[in-house]
mmCIF file of C-alpha atoms in Angstrom:
data_model
loop_
_atom_site.group_PDB
_atom_site.id
_atom_site.type_symbol
_atom_site.label_atom_id
_atom_site.label_comp_id
_atom_site.label_asym_id
_atom_site.label_seq_id
_atom_site.Cartn_x
_atom_site.Cartn_y
_atom_site.Cartn_z
ATOM 1 C CA MET A 1 -0.301 0.105 -0.294
ATOM 2 C CA LYS A 2 1.269 3.833 -0.953
ATOM 3 C CA ALA A 3 0.049 6.761 -0.015
ATOM 4 C CA ARG A 4 0.878 10.618 -2.152
ATOM 5 C CA VAL A 5 2.779 12.836 0.232
ATOM 6 C CA ALA A 6 3.026 16.102 -0.919
ATOM 7 C CA ASP A 7 5.138 16.926 2.086
ATOM 8 C CA ILE A 8 7.390 15.912 6.388
ATOM 9 C CA LYS A 9 7.888 18.708 8.281
ATOM 10 C CA ARG A 10 9.910 18.349 11.231
ATOM 11 C CA PHE A 11 9.852 19.593 13.991
ATOM 12 C CA ALA A 12 7.070 21.547 14.490
ATOM 13 C CA VAL A 13 5.026 23.197 16.655
ATOM 14 C CA HIS A 14 1.307 24.775 15.340
ATOM 15 C CA ASP A 15 -0.212 21.070 14.344
ATOM 16 C CA GLY A 16 -1.146 19.063 17.850
ATOM 17 C CA ASP A 17 0.897 19.385 21.084
ATOM 18 C CA GLY A 18 4.432 19.767 21.596
ATOM 19 C CA ILE A 19 7.142 19.203 18.890
ATOM 20 C CA ARG A 20 5.690 16.956 15.885
ATOM 21 C CA THR A 21 6.560 15.878 12.345
ATOM 22 C CA THR A 22 3.581 16.925 10.072
ATOM 23 C CA VAL A 23 3.402 14.660 6.995
ATOM 24 C CA PHE A 24 1.132 16.393 3.750
ATOM 25 C CA PHE A 25 -1.234 13.767 1.884
ATOM 26 C CA LYS A 26 -1.586 15.010 -1.240
ATOM 27 C CA GLY A 27 -5.596 15.577 -2.190
ATOM 28 C CA CYS A 28 -9.166 17.645 -0.990
ATOM 29 C CA PRO A 29 -11.642 16.999 -1.784
ATOM 30 C CA LEU A 30 -12.546 21.583 -0.689
ATOM 31 C CA SER A 31 -12.068 23.838 -2.689
ATOM 32 C CA CYS A 32 -10.269 26.768 -0.291
ATOM 33 C CA VAL A 33 -10.311 30.287 -1.628
ATOM 34 C CA TRP A 34 -7.539 31.181 1.310
ATOM 35 C CA CYS A 35 -6.109 28.231 0.907
ATOM 36 C CA HIS A 36 -1.928 28.451 1.624
ATOM 37 C CA ASN A 37 -0.800 24.624 0.399
ATOM 38 C CA PRO A 38 -2.020 24.900 -2.935
ATOM 39 C CA GLU A 39 0.620 22.284 -3.024
ATOM 40 C CA THR A 40 -2.369 19.495 -1.525
ATOM 41 C CA ILE A 41 -5.039 20.447 -3.209
ATOM 42 C CA ALA A 42 -4.815 17.900 -6.566
ATOM 43 C CA TYR A 43 -4.604 14.306 -5.888
ATOM 44 C CA ALA A 44 -1.709 13.886 -9.386
ATOM 45 C CA PRO A 45 1.523 14.398 -8.130
ATOM 46 C CA GLN A 46 3.039 18.679 -8.920
ATOM 47 C CA THR A 47 6.140 20.193 -9.779
ATOM 48 C CA ALA A 48 6.298 23.774 -8.219
ATOM 49 C CA TYR A 49 8.839 25.942 -10.076
ATOM 50 C CA TYR A 50 10.403 28.918 -8.379
ATOM 51 C CA GLU A 51 12.409 30.778 -12.136
ATOM 52 C CA ASN A 52 14.019 33.338 -9.449
ATOM 53 C CA LYS A 53 15.710 30.518 -7.903
ATOM 54 C CA CYS A 54 17.287 29.200 -10.960
ATOM 55 C CA ILE A 55 20.529 29.787 -12.246
ATOM 56 C CA GLY A 56 20.462 28.397 -15.977
ATOM 57 C CA CYS A 57 22.321 25.083 -14.984
ATOM 58 C CA MET A 58 20.271 23.060 -16.690
ATOM 59 C CA GLU A 59 20.573 20.060 -15.070
ATOM 60 C CA CYS A 60 16.748 19.096 -14.738
ATOM 61 C CA ALA A 61 16.499 18.850 -18.133
ATOM 62 C CA ALA A 62 18.911 16.198 -18.530
ATOM 63 C CA VAL A 63 17.232 14.114 -15.955
ATOM 64 C CA CYS A 64 13.579 14.918 -18.002
ATOM 65 C CA PRO A 65 12.234 11.488 -19.205
ATOM 66 C CA GLY A 66 9.530 14.505 -20.469
ATOM 67 C CA GLY A 67 10.649 16.809 -21.903
ATOM 68 C CA ALA A 68 9.210 19.310 -19.856
ATOM 69 C CA HIS A 69 12.560 21.365 -19.296
ATOM 70 C CA ARG A 70 14.280 23.224 -21.301
ATOM 71 C CA THR A 71 16.269 26.297 -23.551
ATOM 72 C CA ALA A 72 14.241 28.688 -23.856
ATOM 73 C CA GLY A 73 15.679 31.892 -25.477
ATOM 74 C CA GLU A 74 17.496 33.363 -22.371
ATOM 75 C CA GLY A 75 17.058 30.944 -19.782
ATOM 76 C CA HIS A 76 15.091 28.288 -19.123
ATOM 77 C CA GLY A 77 11.730 26.924 -20.100
ATOM 78 C CA PHE A 78 9.498 24.158 -18.350
ATOM 79 C CA ASP A 79 6.880 22.799 -19.778
ATOM 80 C CA ARG A 80 4.294 22.063 -17.590
ATOM 81 C CA GLU A 81 1.992 19.381 -20.398
ATOM 82 C CA LYS A 82 4.887 17.350 -20.405
ATOM 83 C CA CYS A 83 5.901 16.589 -16.621
ATOM 84 C CA VAL A 84 5.217 13.021 -16.022
ATOM 85 C CA GLY A 85 6.015 13.099 -12.069
ATOM 86 C CA CYS A 86 8.535 11.688 -11.353
ATOM 87 C CA GLY A 87 10.456 14.536 -9.467
ATOM 88 C CA ALA A 88 13.874 13.341 -10.529
ATOM 89 C CA CYS A 89 14.123 17.413 -11.860
ATOM 90 C CA GLU A 90 14.256 17.808 -8.447
ATOM 91 C CA GLU A 91 16.859 16.423 -7.114
ATOM 92 C CA ALA A 92 19.169 17.261 -9.386
ATOM 93 C CA CYS A 93 18.368 20.617 -9.541
ATOM 94 C CA LEU A 94 21.177 22.774 -8.178
ATOM 95 C CA GLY A 95 19.183 25.821 -7.325
ATOM 96 C CA GLU A 96 16.691 24.798 -5.534
ATOM 97 C CA ALA A 97 14.522 25.958 -8.207
ATOM 98 C CA LEU A 98 12.309 22.297 -8.606
ATOM 99 C CA LYS A 99 10.096 21.208 -5.868
ATOM 100 C CA PHE A 100 8.715 17.924 -6.127
ATOM 101 C CA TYR A 101 4.977 17.757 -4.963
ATOM 102 C CA GLY A 102 3.319 13.447 -4.495
ATOM 103 C CA GLN A 103 6.200 10.725 -3.787
ATOM 104 C CA GLU A 104 4.604 7.643 -3.023
ATOM 105 C CA MET A 105 5.528 6.025 -0.134
ATOM 106 C CA THR A 106 4.456 2.128 2.032
ATOM 107 C CA VAL A 107 4.158 2.491 5.645
ATOM 108 C CA GLU A 108 7.520 0.595 5.751
ATOM 109 C CA GLU A 109 8.666 3.582 3.748
ATOM 110 C CA LEU A 110 7.038 6.322 5.979
ATOM 111 C CA LEU A 111 8.161 5.067 9.624
ATOM 112 C CA PRO A 112 11.525 5.140 10.102
ATOM 113 C CA ARG A 113 12.021 8.865 9.330
ATOM 114 C CA LEU A 114 9.214 9.291 11.308
ATOM 115 C CA LEU A 115 10.709 7.667 14.441
ATOM 116 C CA GLU A 116 13.664 9.784 14.265
ATOM 117 C CA ASP A 117 13.096 12.136 16.184
ATOM 118 C CA ARG A 118 11.135 10.170 18.379
ATOM 119 C CA ALA A 119 13.091 11.906 21.669
ATOM 120 C CA PHE A 120 11.304 15.094 20.539
ATOM 121 C CA TYR A 121 8.150 13.517 21.306
ATOM 122 C CA GLU A 122 8.952 12.038 24.594
ATOM 123 C CA ASN A 123 10.509 14.837 25.915
ATOM 124 C CA SER A 124 7.997 17.627 24.300
ATOM 125 C CA GLY A 125 4.553 15.444 24.776
ATOM 126 C CA GLY A 126 4.153 15.582 21.015
ATOM 127 C CA GLY A 127 3.638 13.433 18.665
ATOM 128 C CA VAL A 128 2.967 12.267 14.734
ATOM 129 C CA THR A 129 0.831 14.525 13.122
ATOM 130 C CA LEU A 130 -2.115 13.727 9.878
ATOM 131 C CA SER A 131 -2.473 16.082 8.314
ATOM 132 C CA GLY A 132 -2.681 17.561 4.037
ATOM 133 C CA GLY A 133 -4.836 18.490 2.400
ATOM 134 C CA GLU A 134 -7.769 16.109 3.464
ATOM 135 C CA CYS A 135 -5.042 12.866 4.970
ATOM 136 C CA LEU A 136 -8.223 10.748 4.827
ATOM 137 C CA THR A 137 -9.146 10.504 1.582
ATOM 138 C CA GLN A 138 -5.959 8.211 1.516
ATOM 139 C CA GLY A 139 -8.004 7.001 4.621
ATOM 140 C CA ALA A 140 -6.384 2.703 4.490
ATOM 141 C CA PHE A 141 -3.331 4.339 3.960
ATOM 142 C CA CYS A 142 -3.802 7.002 7.261
ATOM 143 C CA GLU A 143 -5.308 4.035 9.250
ATOM 144 C CA ALA A 144 -1.679 1.416 9.031
ATOM 145 C CA LEU A 145 0.410 4.524 9.762
ATOM 146 C CA LEU A 146 -1.604 5.354 12.655
ATOM 147 C CA ARG A 147 -1.622 1.981 14.335
ATOM 148 C CA ALA A 148 2.328 1.218 13.608
ATOM 149 C CA LEU A 149 3.232 4.558 15.370
ATOM 150 C CA GLN A 150 1.141 3.793 18.644
ATOM 151 C CA SER A 151 1.725 0.427 18.627
ATOM 152 C CA GLU A 152 5.560 2.708 18.477
ATOM 153 C CA GLY A 153 3.897 4.797 21.600
ATOM 154 C CA ILE A 154 3.968 7.758 19.405
ATOM 155 C CA HIS A 155 1.295 10.310 20.228
ATOM 156 C CA THR A 156 -1.148 10.851 16.976
ATOM 157 C CA ALA A 157 -3.079 13.139 15.552
ATOM 158 C CA VAL A 158 -5.386 13.645 12.246
ATOM 159 C CA ASP A 159 -5.783 17.788 11.431
ATOM 160 C CA THR A 160 -8.948 17.104 9.100
ATOM 161 C CA CYS A 161 -11.280 19.248 7.444
ATOM 162 C CA GLY A 162 -14.228 16.393 8.462
ATOM 163 C CA PHE A 163 -15.374 16.043 4.840
ATOM 164 C CA VAL A 164 -14.910 12.109 4.519
ATOM 165 C CA SER A 165 -16.858 9.759 5.287
ATOM 166 C CA ARG A 166 -18.378 7.855 7.846
ATOM 167 C CA GLU A 167 -16.588 4.142 7.108
ATOM 168 C CA THR A 168 -12.797 6.712 6.395
ATOM 169 C CA LEU A 169 -13.329 8.564 10.523
ATOM 170 C CA GLU A 170 -14.714 4.895 12.428
ATOM 171 C CA ARG A 171 -11.423 3.766 10.698
ATOM 172 C CA VAL A 172 -8.820 5.900 12.081
ATOM 173 C CA MET A 173 -11.289 6.726 15.445
ATOM 174 C CA PRO A 174 -8.916 4.035 17.931
ATOM 175 C CA CYS A 175 -5.902 4.934 16.589
ATOM 176 C CA THR A 176 -6.018 8.285 16.525
ATOM 177 C CA ASP A 177 -5.230 10.843 20.106
ATOM 178 C CA ILE A 178 -6.711 13.484 18.629
ATOM 179 C CA PHE A 179 -8.331 15.433 15.653
ATOM 180 C CA LEU A 180 -7.396 18.223 14.638
ATOM 181 C CA TYR A 181 -10.603 19.598 13.024
ATOM 182 C CA ASP A 182 -11.284 22.685 10.713
ATOM 183 C CA ILE A 183 -14.514 24.445 11.218
ATOM 184 C CA LYS A 184 -14.893 27.327 8.355
ATOM 185 C CA ALA A 185 -18.113 28.182 8.846
ATOM 186 C CA ILE A 186 -21.917 26.859 9.116
ATOM 187 C CA ASP A 187 -24.400 28.799 7.517
ATOM 188 C CA PRO A 188 -24.481 25.623 4.633
ATOM 189 C CA GLU A 189 -24.258 28.959 1.724
ATOM 190 C CA VAL A 190 -21.641 30.257 2.951
ATOM 191 C CA HIS A 191 -19.378 26.846 3.677
ATOM 192 C CA LYS A 192 -19.786 26.803 0.169
ATOM 193 C CA ARG A 193 -18.930 29.714 -1.336
ATOM 194 C CA CYS A 194 -15.515 29.158 0.492
ATOM 195 C CA THR A 195 -14.777 25.828 -0.045
ATOM 196 C CA GLY A 196 -16.176 24.432 -2.898
ATOM 197 C CA GLN A 197 -18.764 22.298 -1.246
ATOM 198 C CA ASP A 198 -21.542 22.134 1.412
ATOM 199 C CA ASN A 199 -20.994 21.364 5.166
ATOM 200 C CA GLY A 200 -23.390 19.217 6.568
ATOM 201 C CA ILE A 201 -20.891 15.933 7.064
ATOM 202 C CA ILE A 202 -18.504 17.799 8.333
ATOM 203 C CA LEU A 203 -20.575 19.246 11.375
ATOM 204 C CA ASP A 204 -22.149 15.635 11.453
ATOM 205 C CA ASN A 205 -19.287 14.412 11.968
ATOM 206 C CA LEU A 206 -17.823 16.281 14.510
ATOM 207 C CA ARG A 207 -21.123 15.614 16.373
ATOM 208 C CA TYR A 208 -19.996 12.331 15.437
ATOM 209 C CA LEU A 209 -16.450 12.535 17.456
ATOM 210 C CA ASN A 210 -18.668 14.247 20.126
ATOM 211 C CA ALA A 211 -20.599 11.386 21.203
ATOM 212 C CA CYS A 212 -17.862 8.702 20.503
ATOM 213 C CA GLY A 213 -16.448 10.494 23.314
ATOM 214 C CA LYS A 214 -13.390 11.784 21.755
ATOM 215 C CA THR A 215 -10.509 14.774 22.241
ATOM 216 C CA VAL A 216 -11.155 17.825 18.998
ATOM 217 C CA ASP A 217 -9.280 20.339 18.894
ATOM 218 C CA VAL A 218 -11.178 22.924 16.475
ATOM 219 C CA ARG A 219 -9.351 25.301 14.238
ATOM 220 C CA ILE A 220 -11.138 28.244 13.014
ATOM 221 C CA PRO A 221 -9.443 30.409 9.943
ATOM 222 C CA TYR A 222 -10.572 34.063 9.965
ATOM 223 C CA VAL A 223 -11.269 35.219 6.447
ATOM 224 C CA PRO A 224 -12.690 39.537 6.170
ATOM 225 C CA GLY A 225 -14.952 38.907 3.145
ATOM 226 C CA TYR A 226 -15.777 35.446 3.663
ATOM 227 C CA ASN A 227 -16.587 33.685 7.395
ATOM 228 C CA ALA A 228 -15.852 36.458 9.326
ATOM 229 C CA GLY A 229 -19.329 36.573 9.885
ATOM 230 C CA GLU A 230 -20.063 33.101 10.445
ATOM 231 C CA MET A 231 -18.089 33.279 13.984
ATOM 232 C CA GLU A 232 -20.733 34.188 16.677
ATOM 233 C CA LYS A 233 -22.675 30.965 14.992
ATOM 234 C CA ILE A 234 -19.091 28.727 15.167
ATOM 235 C CA ARG A 235 -19.064 29.779 18.904
ATOM 236 C CA ASP A 236 -23.398 29.174 19.066
ATOM 237 C CA PHE A 237 -22.121 25.154 17.452
ATOM 238 C CA LEU A 238 -19.569 24.416 19.314
ATOM 239 C CA ALA A 239 -20.904 25.105 22.908
ATOM 240 C CA THR A 240 -23.385 22.660 22.508
ATOM 241 C CA LEU A 241 -20.106 19.599 22.529
ATOM 242 C CA SER A 242 -18.592 18.664 25.093
ATOM 243 C CA CYS A 243 -15.190 17.000 23.071
ATOM 244 C CA VAL A 244 -13.517 20.401 22.548
ATOM 245 C CA ARG A 245 -10.763 20.817 24.773
ATOM 246 C CA LYS A 246 -9.424 23.857 22.371
ATOM 247 C CA ILE A 247 -10.700 26.514 19.522
ATOM 248 C CA THR A 248 -8.159 28.052 18.109
ATOM 249 C CA VAL A 249 -8.620 31.206 15.850
ATOM 250 C CA LEU A 250 -6.273 31.251 13.105
ATOM 251 C CA ALA A 251 -5.971 34.584 11.161
ATOM 252 C CA TYR A 252 -6.043 34.842 7.129
ATOM 253 C CA HIS A 253 -2.490 35.116 5.680
ATOM 254 C CA ASN A 254 -1.605 35.991 2.451
ATOM 255 C CA TYR A 255 1.990 33.957 2.240
ATOM 256 C CA ALA A 256 1.809 31.595 -0.521
ATOM 257 C CA GLY A 257 0.657 33.987 -3.967
ATOM 258 C CA SER A 258 4.763 32.416 -4.744
ATOM 259 C CA LYS A 259 3.384 29.027 -4.225
ATOM 260 C CA TYR A 260 0.370 29.940 -6.638
ATOM 261 C CA ALA A 261 2.837 31.626 -9.178
ATOM 262 C CA SER A 262 5.392 28.250 -9.222
ATOM 263 C CA LEU A 263 2.516 25.404 -9.528
ATOM 264 C CA GLY A 264 1.187 27.169 -12.707
ATOM 265 C CA MET A 265 -2.696 28.199 -10.641
ATOM 266 C CA ASP A 266 -4.982 30.451 -10.831
ATOM 267 C CA ASN A 267 -3.793 32.950 -7.585
ATOM 268 C CA THR A 268 -7.724 32.543 -5.215
ATOM 269 C CA LEU A 269 -6.673 34.212 -1.824
ATOM 270 C CA PRO A 270 -8.653 37.491 -1.475
ATOM 271 C CA PRO A 271 -7.258 40.776 -0.934
ATOM 272 C CA THR A 272 -8.193 41.459 2.854
ATOM 273 C CA LEU A 273 -6.549 40.082 6.137
ATOM 274 C CA PRO A 274 -7.180 40.617 9.516
ATOM 275 C CA THR A 275 -6.633 43.094 11.982
ATOM 276 C CA THR A 276 -4.986 41.661 14.892
ATOM 277 C CA GLU A 277 -7.903 43.410 17.154
ATOM 278 C CA GLU A 278 -11.177 41.193 15.177
ATOM 279 C CA VAL A 279 -9.243 38.097 15.355
ATOM 280 C CA ALA A 280 -8.558 38.901 19.131
ATOM 281 C CA ALA A 281 -12.027 39.744 19.652
ATOM 282 C CA ALA A 282 -13.333 36.851 17.378
ATOM 283 C CA GLN A 283 -10.518 33.914 19.761
ATOM 284 C CA ALA A 284 -11.860 36.021 22.945
ATOM 285 C CA MET A 285 -15.778 34.673 21.623
ATOM 286 C CA MET A 286 -14.900 30.718 21.794
ATOM 287 C CA ASP A 287 -12.351 30.943 24.662
ATOM 288 C CA ALA A 288 -15.966 31.647 27.178
ATOM 289 C CA ILE A 289 -16.997 28.904 25.507
ATOM 290 C CA VAL A 290 -13.971 26.406 26.719
ATOM 291 C CA ARG A 291 -14.985 24.162 29.492
#
């Protein structure tokens, strides 16, 4: 069994308790307009090309089986339609101008890398977090990896948007110590405008985790012009749940603009950033209901 992995981030401190390693999986069923990990939206492998880093060595062209890299006039040209998604060009690039997202890995290949920082997990109360994209779109693999981690005594967390089948959720529940759960909106029309999908299954799955007694940390992106008006509705919904340990309001940022350009994707990032005061007020609202 293999999964397509976008990236592995060591020494992560915002993806659950303590020091963690976060595995970012490819593929997401949502299309959030503010997505800051656009490399994880598509399920297929992708190569990012940062033109400003290219030194013109053309080592990429020498190893590319599809002829996607070529000399174009004075510099390097990259034809995405010819890219076969092998990742060879990233390894050959001398200027770090190319980044491959979508390496296929087995549990046996991935697990040793995640265990390298066991001492940091143990000393900080950390562990491993599965994220994305939406990691649970590759649910069978996640279950196998989570079970392997727990057999090693590693704390496990699943970061999910909740837009997954109940069957998949039930598969990973026994081997997940904590869920990091994203809530973007309560109004289904607002949610659809923000993400492209209705939120019925997302709210139902969170209710189910609550009924099963699982521990959940909720994260809420605050995006002016999109879901900023949903904060009171989100608060009222979360106040009905006993499973919520912590709620974090995340200030929207637009740092990912260069990622969209490097991937040849349309940049959907909203232009307006939240103020510190707006985010603080929303956070205070959520803090008031945490038990």
